[in-house]
mmCIF file of C-alpha atoms in Angstrom:
data_model
loop_
_atom_site.group_PDB
_atom_site.id
_atom_site.type_symbol
_atom_site.label_atom_id
_atom_site.label_comp_id
_atom_site.label_asym_id
_atom_site.label_seq_id
_atom_site.Cartn_x
_atom_site.Cartn_y
_atom_site.Cartn_z
ATOM 1 C CA UNK K 1 136.250 129.674 151.488
ATOM 2 C CA UNK K 2 138.856 128.898 154.119
ATOM 3 C CA UNK K 3 138.732 131.097 157.204
ATOM 4 C CA UNK K 4 141.785 132.836 158.642
ATOM 5 C CA UNK K 5 143.098 131.849 162.073
ATOM 6 C CA UNK K 6 141.604 134.879 163.805
ATOM 7 C CA UNK K 7 138.113 134.018 162.525
ATOM 8 C CA UNK K 8 138.529 130.387 163.585
ATOM 9 C CA UNK K 9 139.600 131.464 167.068
ATOM 10 C CA UNK K 10 136.584 133.745 167.327
ATOM 11 C CA UNK K 11 134.360 130.759 166.492
ATOM 12 C CA UNK K 12 136.007 128.847 169.342
ATOM 13 C CA UNK K 13 135.406 131.745 171.705
ATOM 14 C CA UNK K 14 131.749 131.842 170.666
ATOM 15 C CA UNK K 15 131.680 128.055 171.294
ATOM 16 C CA UNK K 16 130.443 127.484 167.758
ATOM 17 C CA UNK K 17 130.856 123.914 166.525
ATOM 18 C CA UNK K 18 131.729 125.461 163.157
ATOM 19 C CA UNK K 19 135.174 126.157 164.684
ATOM 20 C CA UNK K 20 136.050 122.457 164.472
ATOM 21 C CA UNK K 21 134.810 122.221 160.895
ATOM 22 C CA UNK K 22 136.910 125.239 159.872
ATOM 23 C CA UNK K 23 139.938 123.902 161.737
ATOM 24 C CA UNK K 24 139.583 120.556 159.951
ATOM 25 C CA UNK K 25 139.162 122.233 156.584
ATOM 26 C CA UNK K 26 142.245 124.406 156.982
ATOM 27 C CA UNK K 27 144.636 122.110 158.869
ATOM 28 C CA UNK K 28 143.151 118.606 158.612
ATOM 29 C CA UNK K 29 145.505 117.347 155.893
ATOM 30 C CA UNK K 30 148.592 118.425 157.849
ATOM 31 C CA UNK K 31 147.236 116.910 161.053
ATOM 32 C CA UNK K 32 146.553 113.595 159.337
ATOM 33 C CA UNK K 33 150.031 113.569 157.794
ATOM 34 C CA UNK K 34 151.719 114.118 161.162
ATOM 35 C CA UNK K 35 149.634 111.441 162.882
ATOM 36 C CA UNK K 36 150.078 108.976 160.007
ATOM 37 C CA UNK K 37 153.862 109.489 159.970
ATOM 38 C CA UNK K 38 153.992 108.549 163.630
ATOM 39 C CA UNK K 39 151.352 105.823 163.785
ATOM 40 C CA UNK K 40 151.475 104.253 160.286
ATOM 41 C CA UNK K 41 147.785 103.453 160.634
ATOM 42 C CA UNK K 42 144.986 105.396 158.973
ATOM 43 C CA UNK K 43 142.486 104.459 161.685
ATOM 44 C CA UNK K 44 144.782 105.405 164.584
ATOM 45 C CA UNK K 45 145.825 108.589 162.797
ATOM 46 C CA UNK K 46 142.211 109.633 162.225
ATOM 47 C CA UNK K 47 141.353 108.932 165.856
ATOM 48 C CA UNK K 48 144.355 110.971 167.018
ATOM 49 C CA UNK K 49 143.343 113.887 164.825
ATOM 50 C CA UNK K 50 139.795 113.777 166.192
ATOM 51 C CA UNK K 51 141.190 113.680 169.736
ATOM 52 C CA UNK K 52 143.309 116.720 168.860
ATOM 53 C CA UNK K 53 140.242 118.623 167.679
ATOM 54 C CA UNK K 54 138.548 117.807 170.984
ATOM 55 C CA UNK K 55 141.648 118.940 172.887
ATOM 56 C CA UNK K 56 141.630 122.211 170.949
ATOM 57 C CA UNK K 57 137.931 122.635 171.753
ATOM 58 C CA UNK K 58 138.664 122.067 175.448
ATOM 59 C CA UNK K 59 141.616 124.479 175.603
ATOM 60 C CA UNK K 60 140.400 127.336 173.392
ATOM 61 C CA UNK K 61 139.343 129.375 175.338
ATOM 62 C CA UNK K 62 141.177 130.242 177.553
ATOM 63 C CA UNK K 63 144.142 129.725 175.206
ATOM 64 C CA UNK K 64 144.476 132.043 172.221
ATOM 65 C CA UNK K 65 147.255 130.296 170.309
ATOM 66 C CA UNK K 66 149.317 132.253 167.847
ATOM 67 C CA UNK K 67 150.055 130.646 165.472
ATOM 68 C CA UNK K 68 147.074 128.305 165.550
ATOM 69 C CA UNK K 69 148.635 125.799 163.154
ATOM 70 C CA UNK K 70 151.676 125.197 165.391
ATOM 71 C CA UNK K 71 149.441 124.813 168.438
ATOM 72 C CA UNK K 72 147.217 122.268 166.707
ATOM 73 C CA UNK K 73 150.123 120.341 165.161
ATOM 74 C CA UNK K 74 151.777 120.081 168.583
ATOM 75 C CA UNK K 75 148.570 118.643 170.051
ATOM 76 C CA UNK K 76 148.287 116.112 167.203
ATOM 77 C CA UNK K 77 151.928 115.117 167.543
ATOM 78 C CA UNK K 78 151.662 114.639 171.309
ATOM 79 C CA UNK K 79 148.460 112.594 171.058
ATOM 80 C CA UNK K 80 149.826 110.458 168.220
ATOM 81 C CA UNK K 81 153.114 109.900 170.076
ATOM 82 C CA UNK K 82 151.232 108.839 173.221
ATOM 83 C CA UNK K 83 149.085 106.449 171.182
ATOM 84 C CA UNK K 84 152.196 105.155 169.404
ATOM 85 C CA UNK K 85 153.909 104.383 172.722
ATOM 86 C CA UNK K 86 150.760 102.700 174.015
ATOM 87 C CA UNK K 87 150.364 100.623 170.829
ATOM 88 C CA UNK K 88 153.998 99.595 170.629
ATOM 89 C CA UNK K 89 154.938 98.910 174.217
ATOM 90 C CA UNK K 90 156.618 95.662 173.133
ATOM 91 C CA UNK K 91 156.733 96.146 169.354
ATOM 92 C CA UNK K 92 158.805 98.428 167.132
ATOM 93 C CA UNK K 93 157.555 100.761 164.417
ATOM 94 C CA UNK K 94 160.599 100.934 162.185
ATOM 95 C CA UNK K 95 160.173 104.443 160.787
ATOM 96 C CA UNK K 96 159.324 106.390 163.937
ATOM 97 C CA UNK K 97 161.651 104.360 166.168
ATOM 98 C CA UNK K 98 164.512 104.926 163.744
ATOM 99 C CA UNK K 99 163.947 108.698 163.889
ATOM 100 C CA UNK K 100 163.865 108.603 167.697
ATOM 101 C CA UNK K 101 166.920 106.351 167.841
ATOM 102 C CA UNK K 102 168.834 108.797 165.638
ATOM 103 C CA UNK K 103 168.365 111.546 168.222
ATOM 104 C CA UNK K 104 169.090 109.319 171.207
ATOM 105 C CA UNK K 105 172.792 110.136 171.156
ATOM 106 C CA UNK K 106 172.097 113.874 171.162
ATOM 107 C CA UNK K 107 169.544 114.116 173.933
ATOM 108 C CA UNK K 108 170.437 112.721 177.318
ATOM 109 C CA UNK K 109 167.950 110.833 179.428
ATOM 110 C CA UNK K 110 166.708 112.778 182.442
ATOM 111 C CA UNK K 111 168.420 110.467 184.919
ATOM 112 C CA UNK K 112 171.807 110.724 183.210
ATOM 113 C CA UNK K 113 172.156 114.501 183.099
ATOM 114 C CA UNK K 114 174.349 116.152 185.678
ATOM 115 C CA UNK K 115 172.493 119.398 185.152
ATOM 116 C CA UNK K 116 168.779 119.043 185.417
ATOM 117 C CA UNK K 117 166.985 120.739 182.547
ATOM 118 C CA UNK K 118 163.266 121.182 182.368
ATOM 119 C CA UNK K 119 161.472 120.441 179.132
ATOM 120 C CA UNK K 120 161.033 124.190 178.662
ATOM 121 C CA UNK K 121 164.759 124.858 179.031
ATOM 122 C CA UNK K 122 165.639 122.057 176.628
ATOM 123 C CA UNK K 123 163.057 123.369 174.152
ATOM 124 C CA UNK K 124 164.664 126.813 174.329
ATOM 125 C CA UNK K 125 168.080 125.328 173.600
ATOM 126 C CA UNK K 126 166.722 123.282 170.696
ATOM 127 C CA UNK K 127 165.042 126.382 169.269
ATOM 128 C CA UNK K 128 168.310 128.317 169.581
ATOM 129 C CA UNK K 129 170.148 125.516 167.795
ATOM 130 C CA UNK K 130 167.555 125.398 165.007
ATOM 131 C CA UNK K 131 167.667 129.188 164.610
ATOM 132 C CA UNK K 132 171.366 129.059 163.740
ATOM 133 C CA UNK K 133 170.890 126.440 161.012
ATOM 134 C CA UNK K 134 170.500 127.375 157.367
ATOM 135 C CA UNK K 135 166.836 127.381 156.369
ATOM 136 C CA UNK K 136 167.130 124.251 154.199
ATOM 137 C CA UNK K 137 168.804 122.275 156.997
ATOM 138 C CA UNK K 138 166.261 123.514 159.529
ATOM 139 C CA UNK K 139 163.441 122.274 157.281
ATOM 140 C CA UNK K 140 165.112 118.882 156.897
ATOM 141 C CA UNK K 141 165.677 118.565 160.658
ATOM 142 C CA UNK K 142 162.127 119.553 161.615
ATOM 143 C CA UNK K 143 160.535 117.351 158.963
ATOM 144 C CA UNK K 144 162.522 114.345 160.189
ATOM 145 C CA UNK K 145 162.400 114.773 163.954
ATOM 146 C CA UNK K 146 159.191 116.728 164.512
ATOM 147 C CA UNK K 147 156.888 115.503 161.744
ATOM 148 C CA UNK K 148 158.485 112.048 161.488
ATOM 149 C CA UNK K 149 158.873 112.190 157.703
ATOM 150 C CA UNK K 150 160.917 109.440 156.058
ATOM 151 C CA UNK K 151 164.317 110.388 154.643
ATOM 152 C CA UNK K 152 163.204 109.443 151.125
ATOM 153 C CA UNK K 153 160.127 111.702 151.405
ATOM 154 C CA UNK K 154 162.234 114.624 152.617
ATOM 155 C CA UNK K 155 164.715 114.034 149.793
ATOM 156 C CA UNK K 156 161.950 114.021 147.189
ATOM 157 C CA UNK K 157 160.382 117.214 148.527
ATOM 158 C CA UNK K 158 163.724 119.004 148.815
ATOM 159 C CA UNK K 159 164.952 117.824 145.399
ATOM 160 C CA UNK K 160 167.895 115.927 146.878
ATOM 161 C CA UNK K 161 169.178 112.388 147.001
ATOM 162 C CA UNK K 162 168.289 110.350 150.091
ATOM 163 C CA UNK K 163 171.962 109.926 150.863
ATOM 164 C CA UNK K 164 172.439 113.717 150.902
ATOM 165 C CA UNK K 165 169.593 114.115 153.393
ATOM 166 C CA UNK K 166 170.989 111.297 155.570
ATOM 167 C CA UNK K 167 174.444 112.885 155.620
ATOM 168 C CA UNK K 168 173.014 116.301 156.501
ATOM 169 C CA UNK K 169 170.946 114.789 159.314
ATOM 170 C CA UNK K 170 174.009 112.996 160.687
ATOM 171 C CA UNK K 171 176.016 116.237 160.642
ATOM 172 C CA UNK K 172 173.189 118.162 162.312
ATOM 173 C CA UNK K 173 172.902 115.523 165.047
ATOM 174 C CA UNK K 174 176.645 115.897 165.688
ATOM 175 C CA UNK K 175 176.299 119.680 165.768
ATOM 176 C CA UNK K 176 173.304 119.400 168.112
ATOM 177 C CA UNK K 177 175.237 117.140 170.471
ATOM 178 C CA UNK K 178 178.189 119.565 170.544
ATOM 179 C CA UNK K 179 175.857 122.534 171.014
ATOM 180 C CA UNK K 180 173.994 120.928 173.921
ATOM 181 C CA UNK K 181 177.255 119.920 175.597
ATOM 182 C CA UNK K 182 178.494 123.499 175.245
ATOM 183 C CA UNK K 183 175.237 124.677 176.848
ATOM 184 C CA UNK K 184 175.826 122.386 179.819
ATOM 185 C CA UNK K 185 173.551 119.512 178.883
ATOM 186 C CA UNK K 186 175.504 116.334 179.537
ATOM 187 C CA UNK K 187 174.938 113.739 176.830
#
């Protein structure tokens, strides 16, 4: 039987190795999907997920993340993205690079912004932007730019045509750019 997040956190606080096993049982498939979407390699994805479990072990305690799933997925994404950048310093991974390139016009590079925004401030603005989107569009946006899902996979899951998803993403990128400019982020 799968444990709830509170029980898993208690296992971490007791320093029980069962915490990792329960974490893997409950969230392992999602972690692997995120890492695989970024890395496109089963071996690298599995290694990233294992590194994420170790990072969770090393940060809980003192952290008591709520929700646990979001905390773990963020760790996996960050580790996989770091590994991706290390692996592809001179190469291109078409799927993940395309997703990053799509957002390039919306998010200014740190050295080109007139107003300096910290990552935390930018995150707050992105969250505010996402909160004003319709639920379906928010899901599409997060699946594409957070989880790195392919447009065709999003379309299949959402019961849409790929072209519809692409058009929605393009519109949302335009809306994001306008929103960030209005908030004082120079693009």
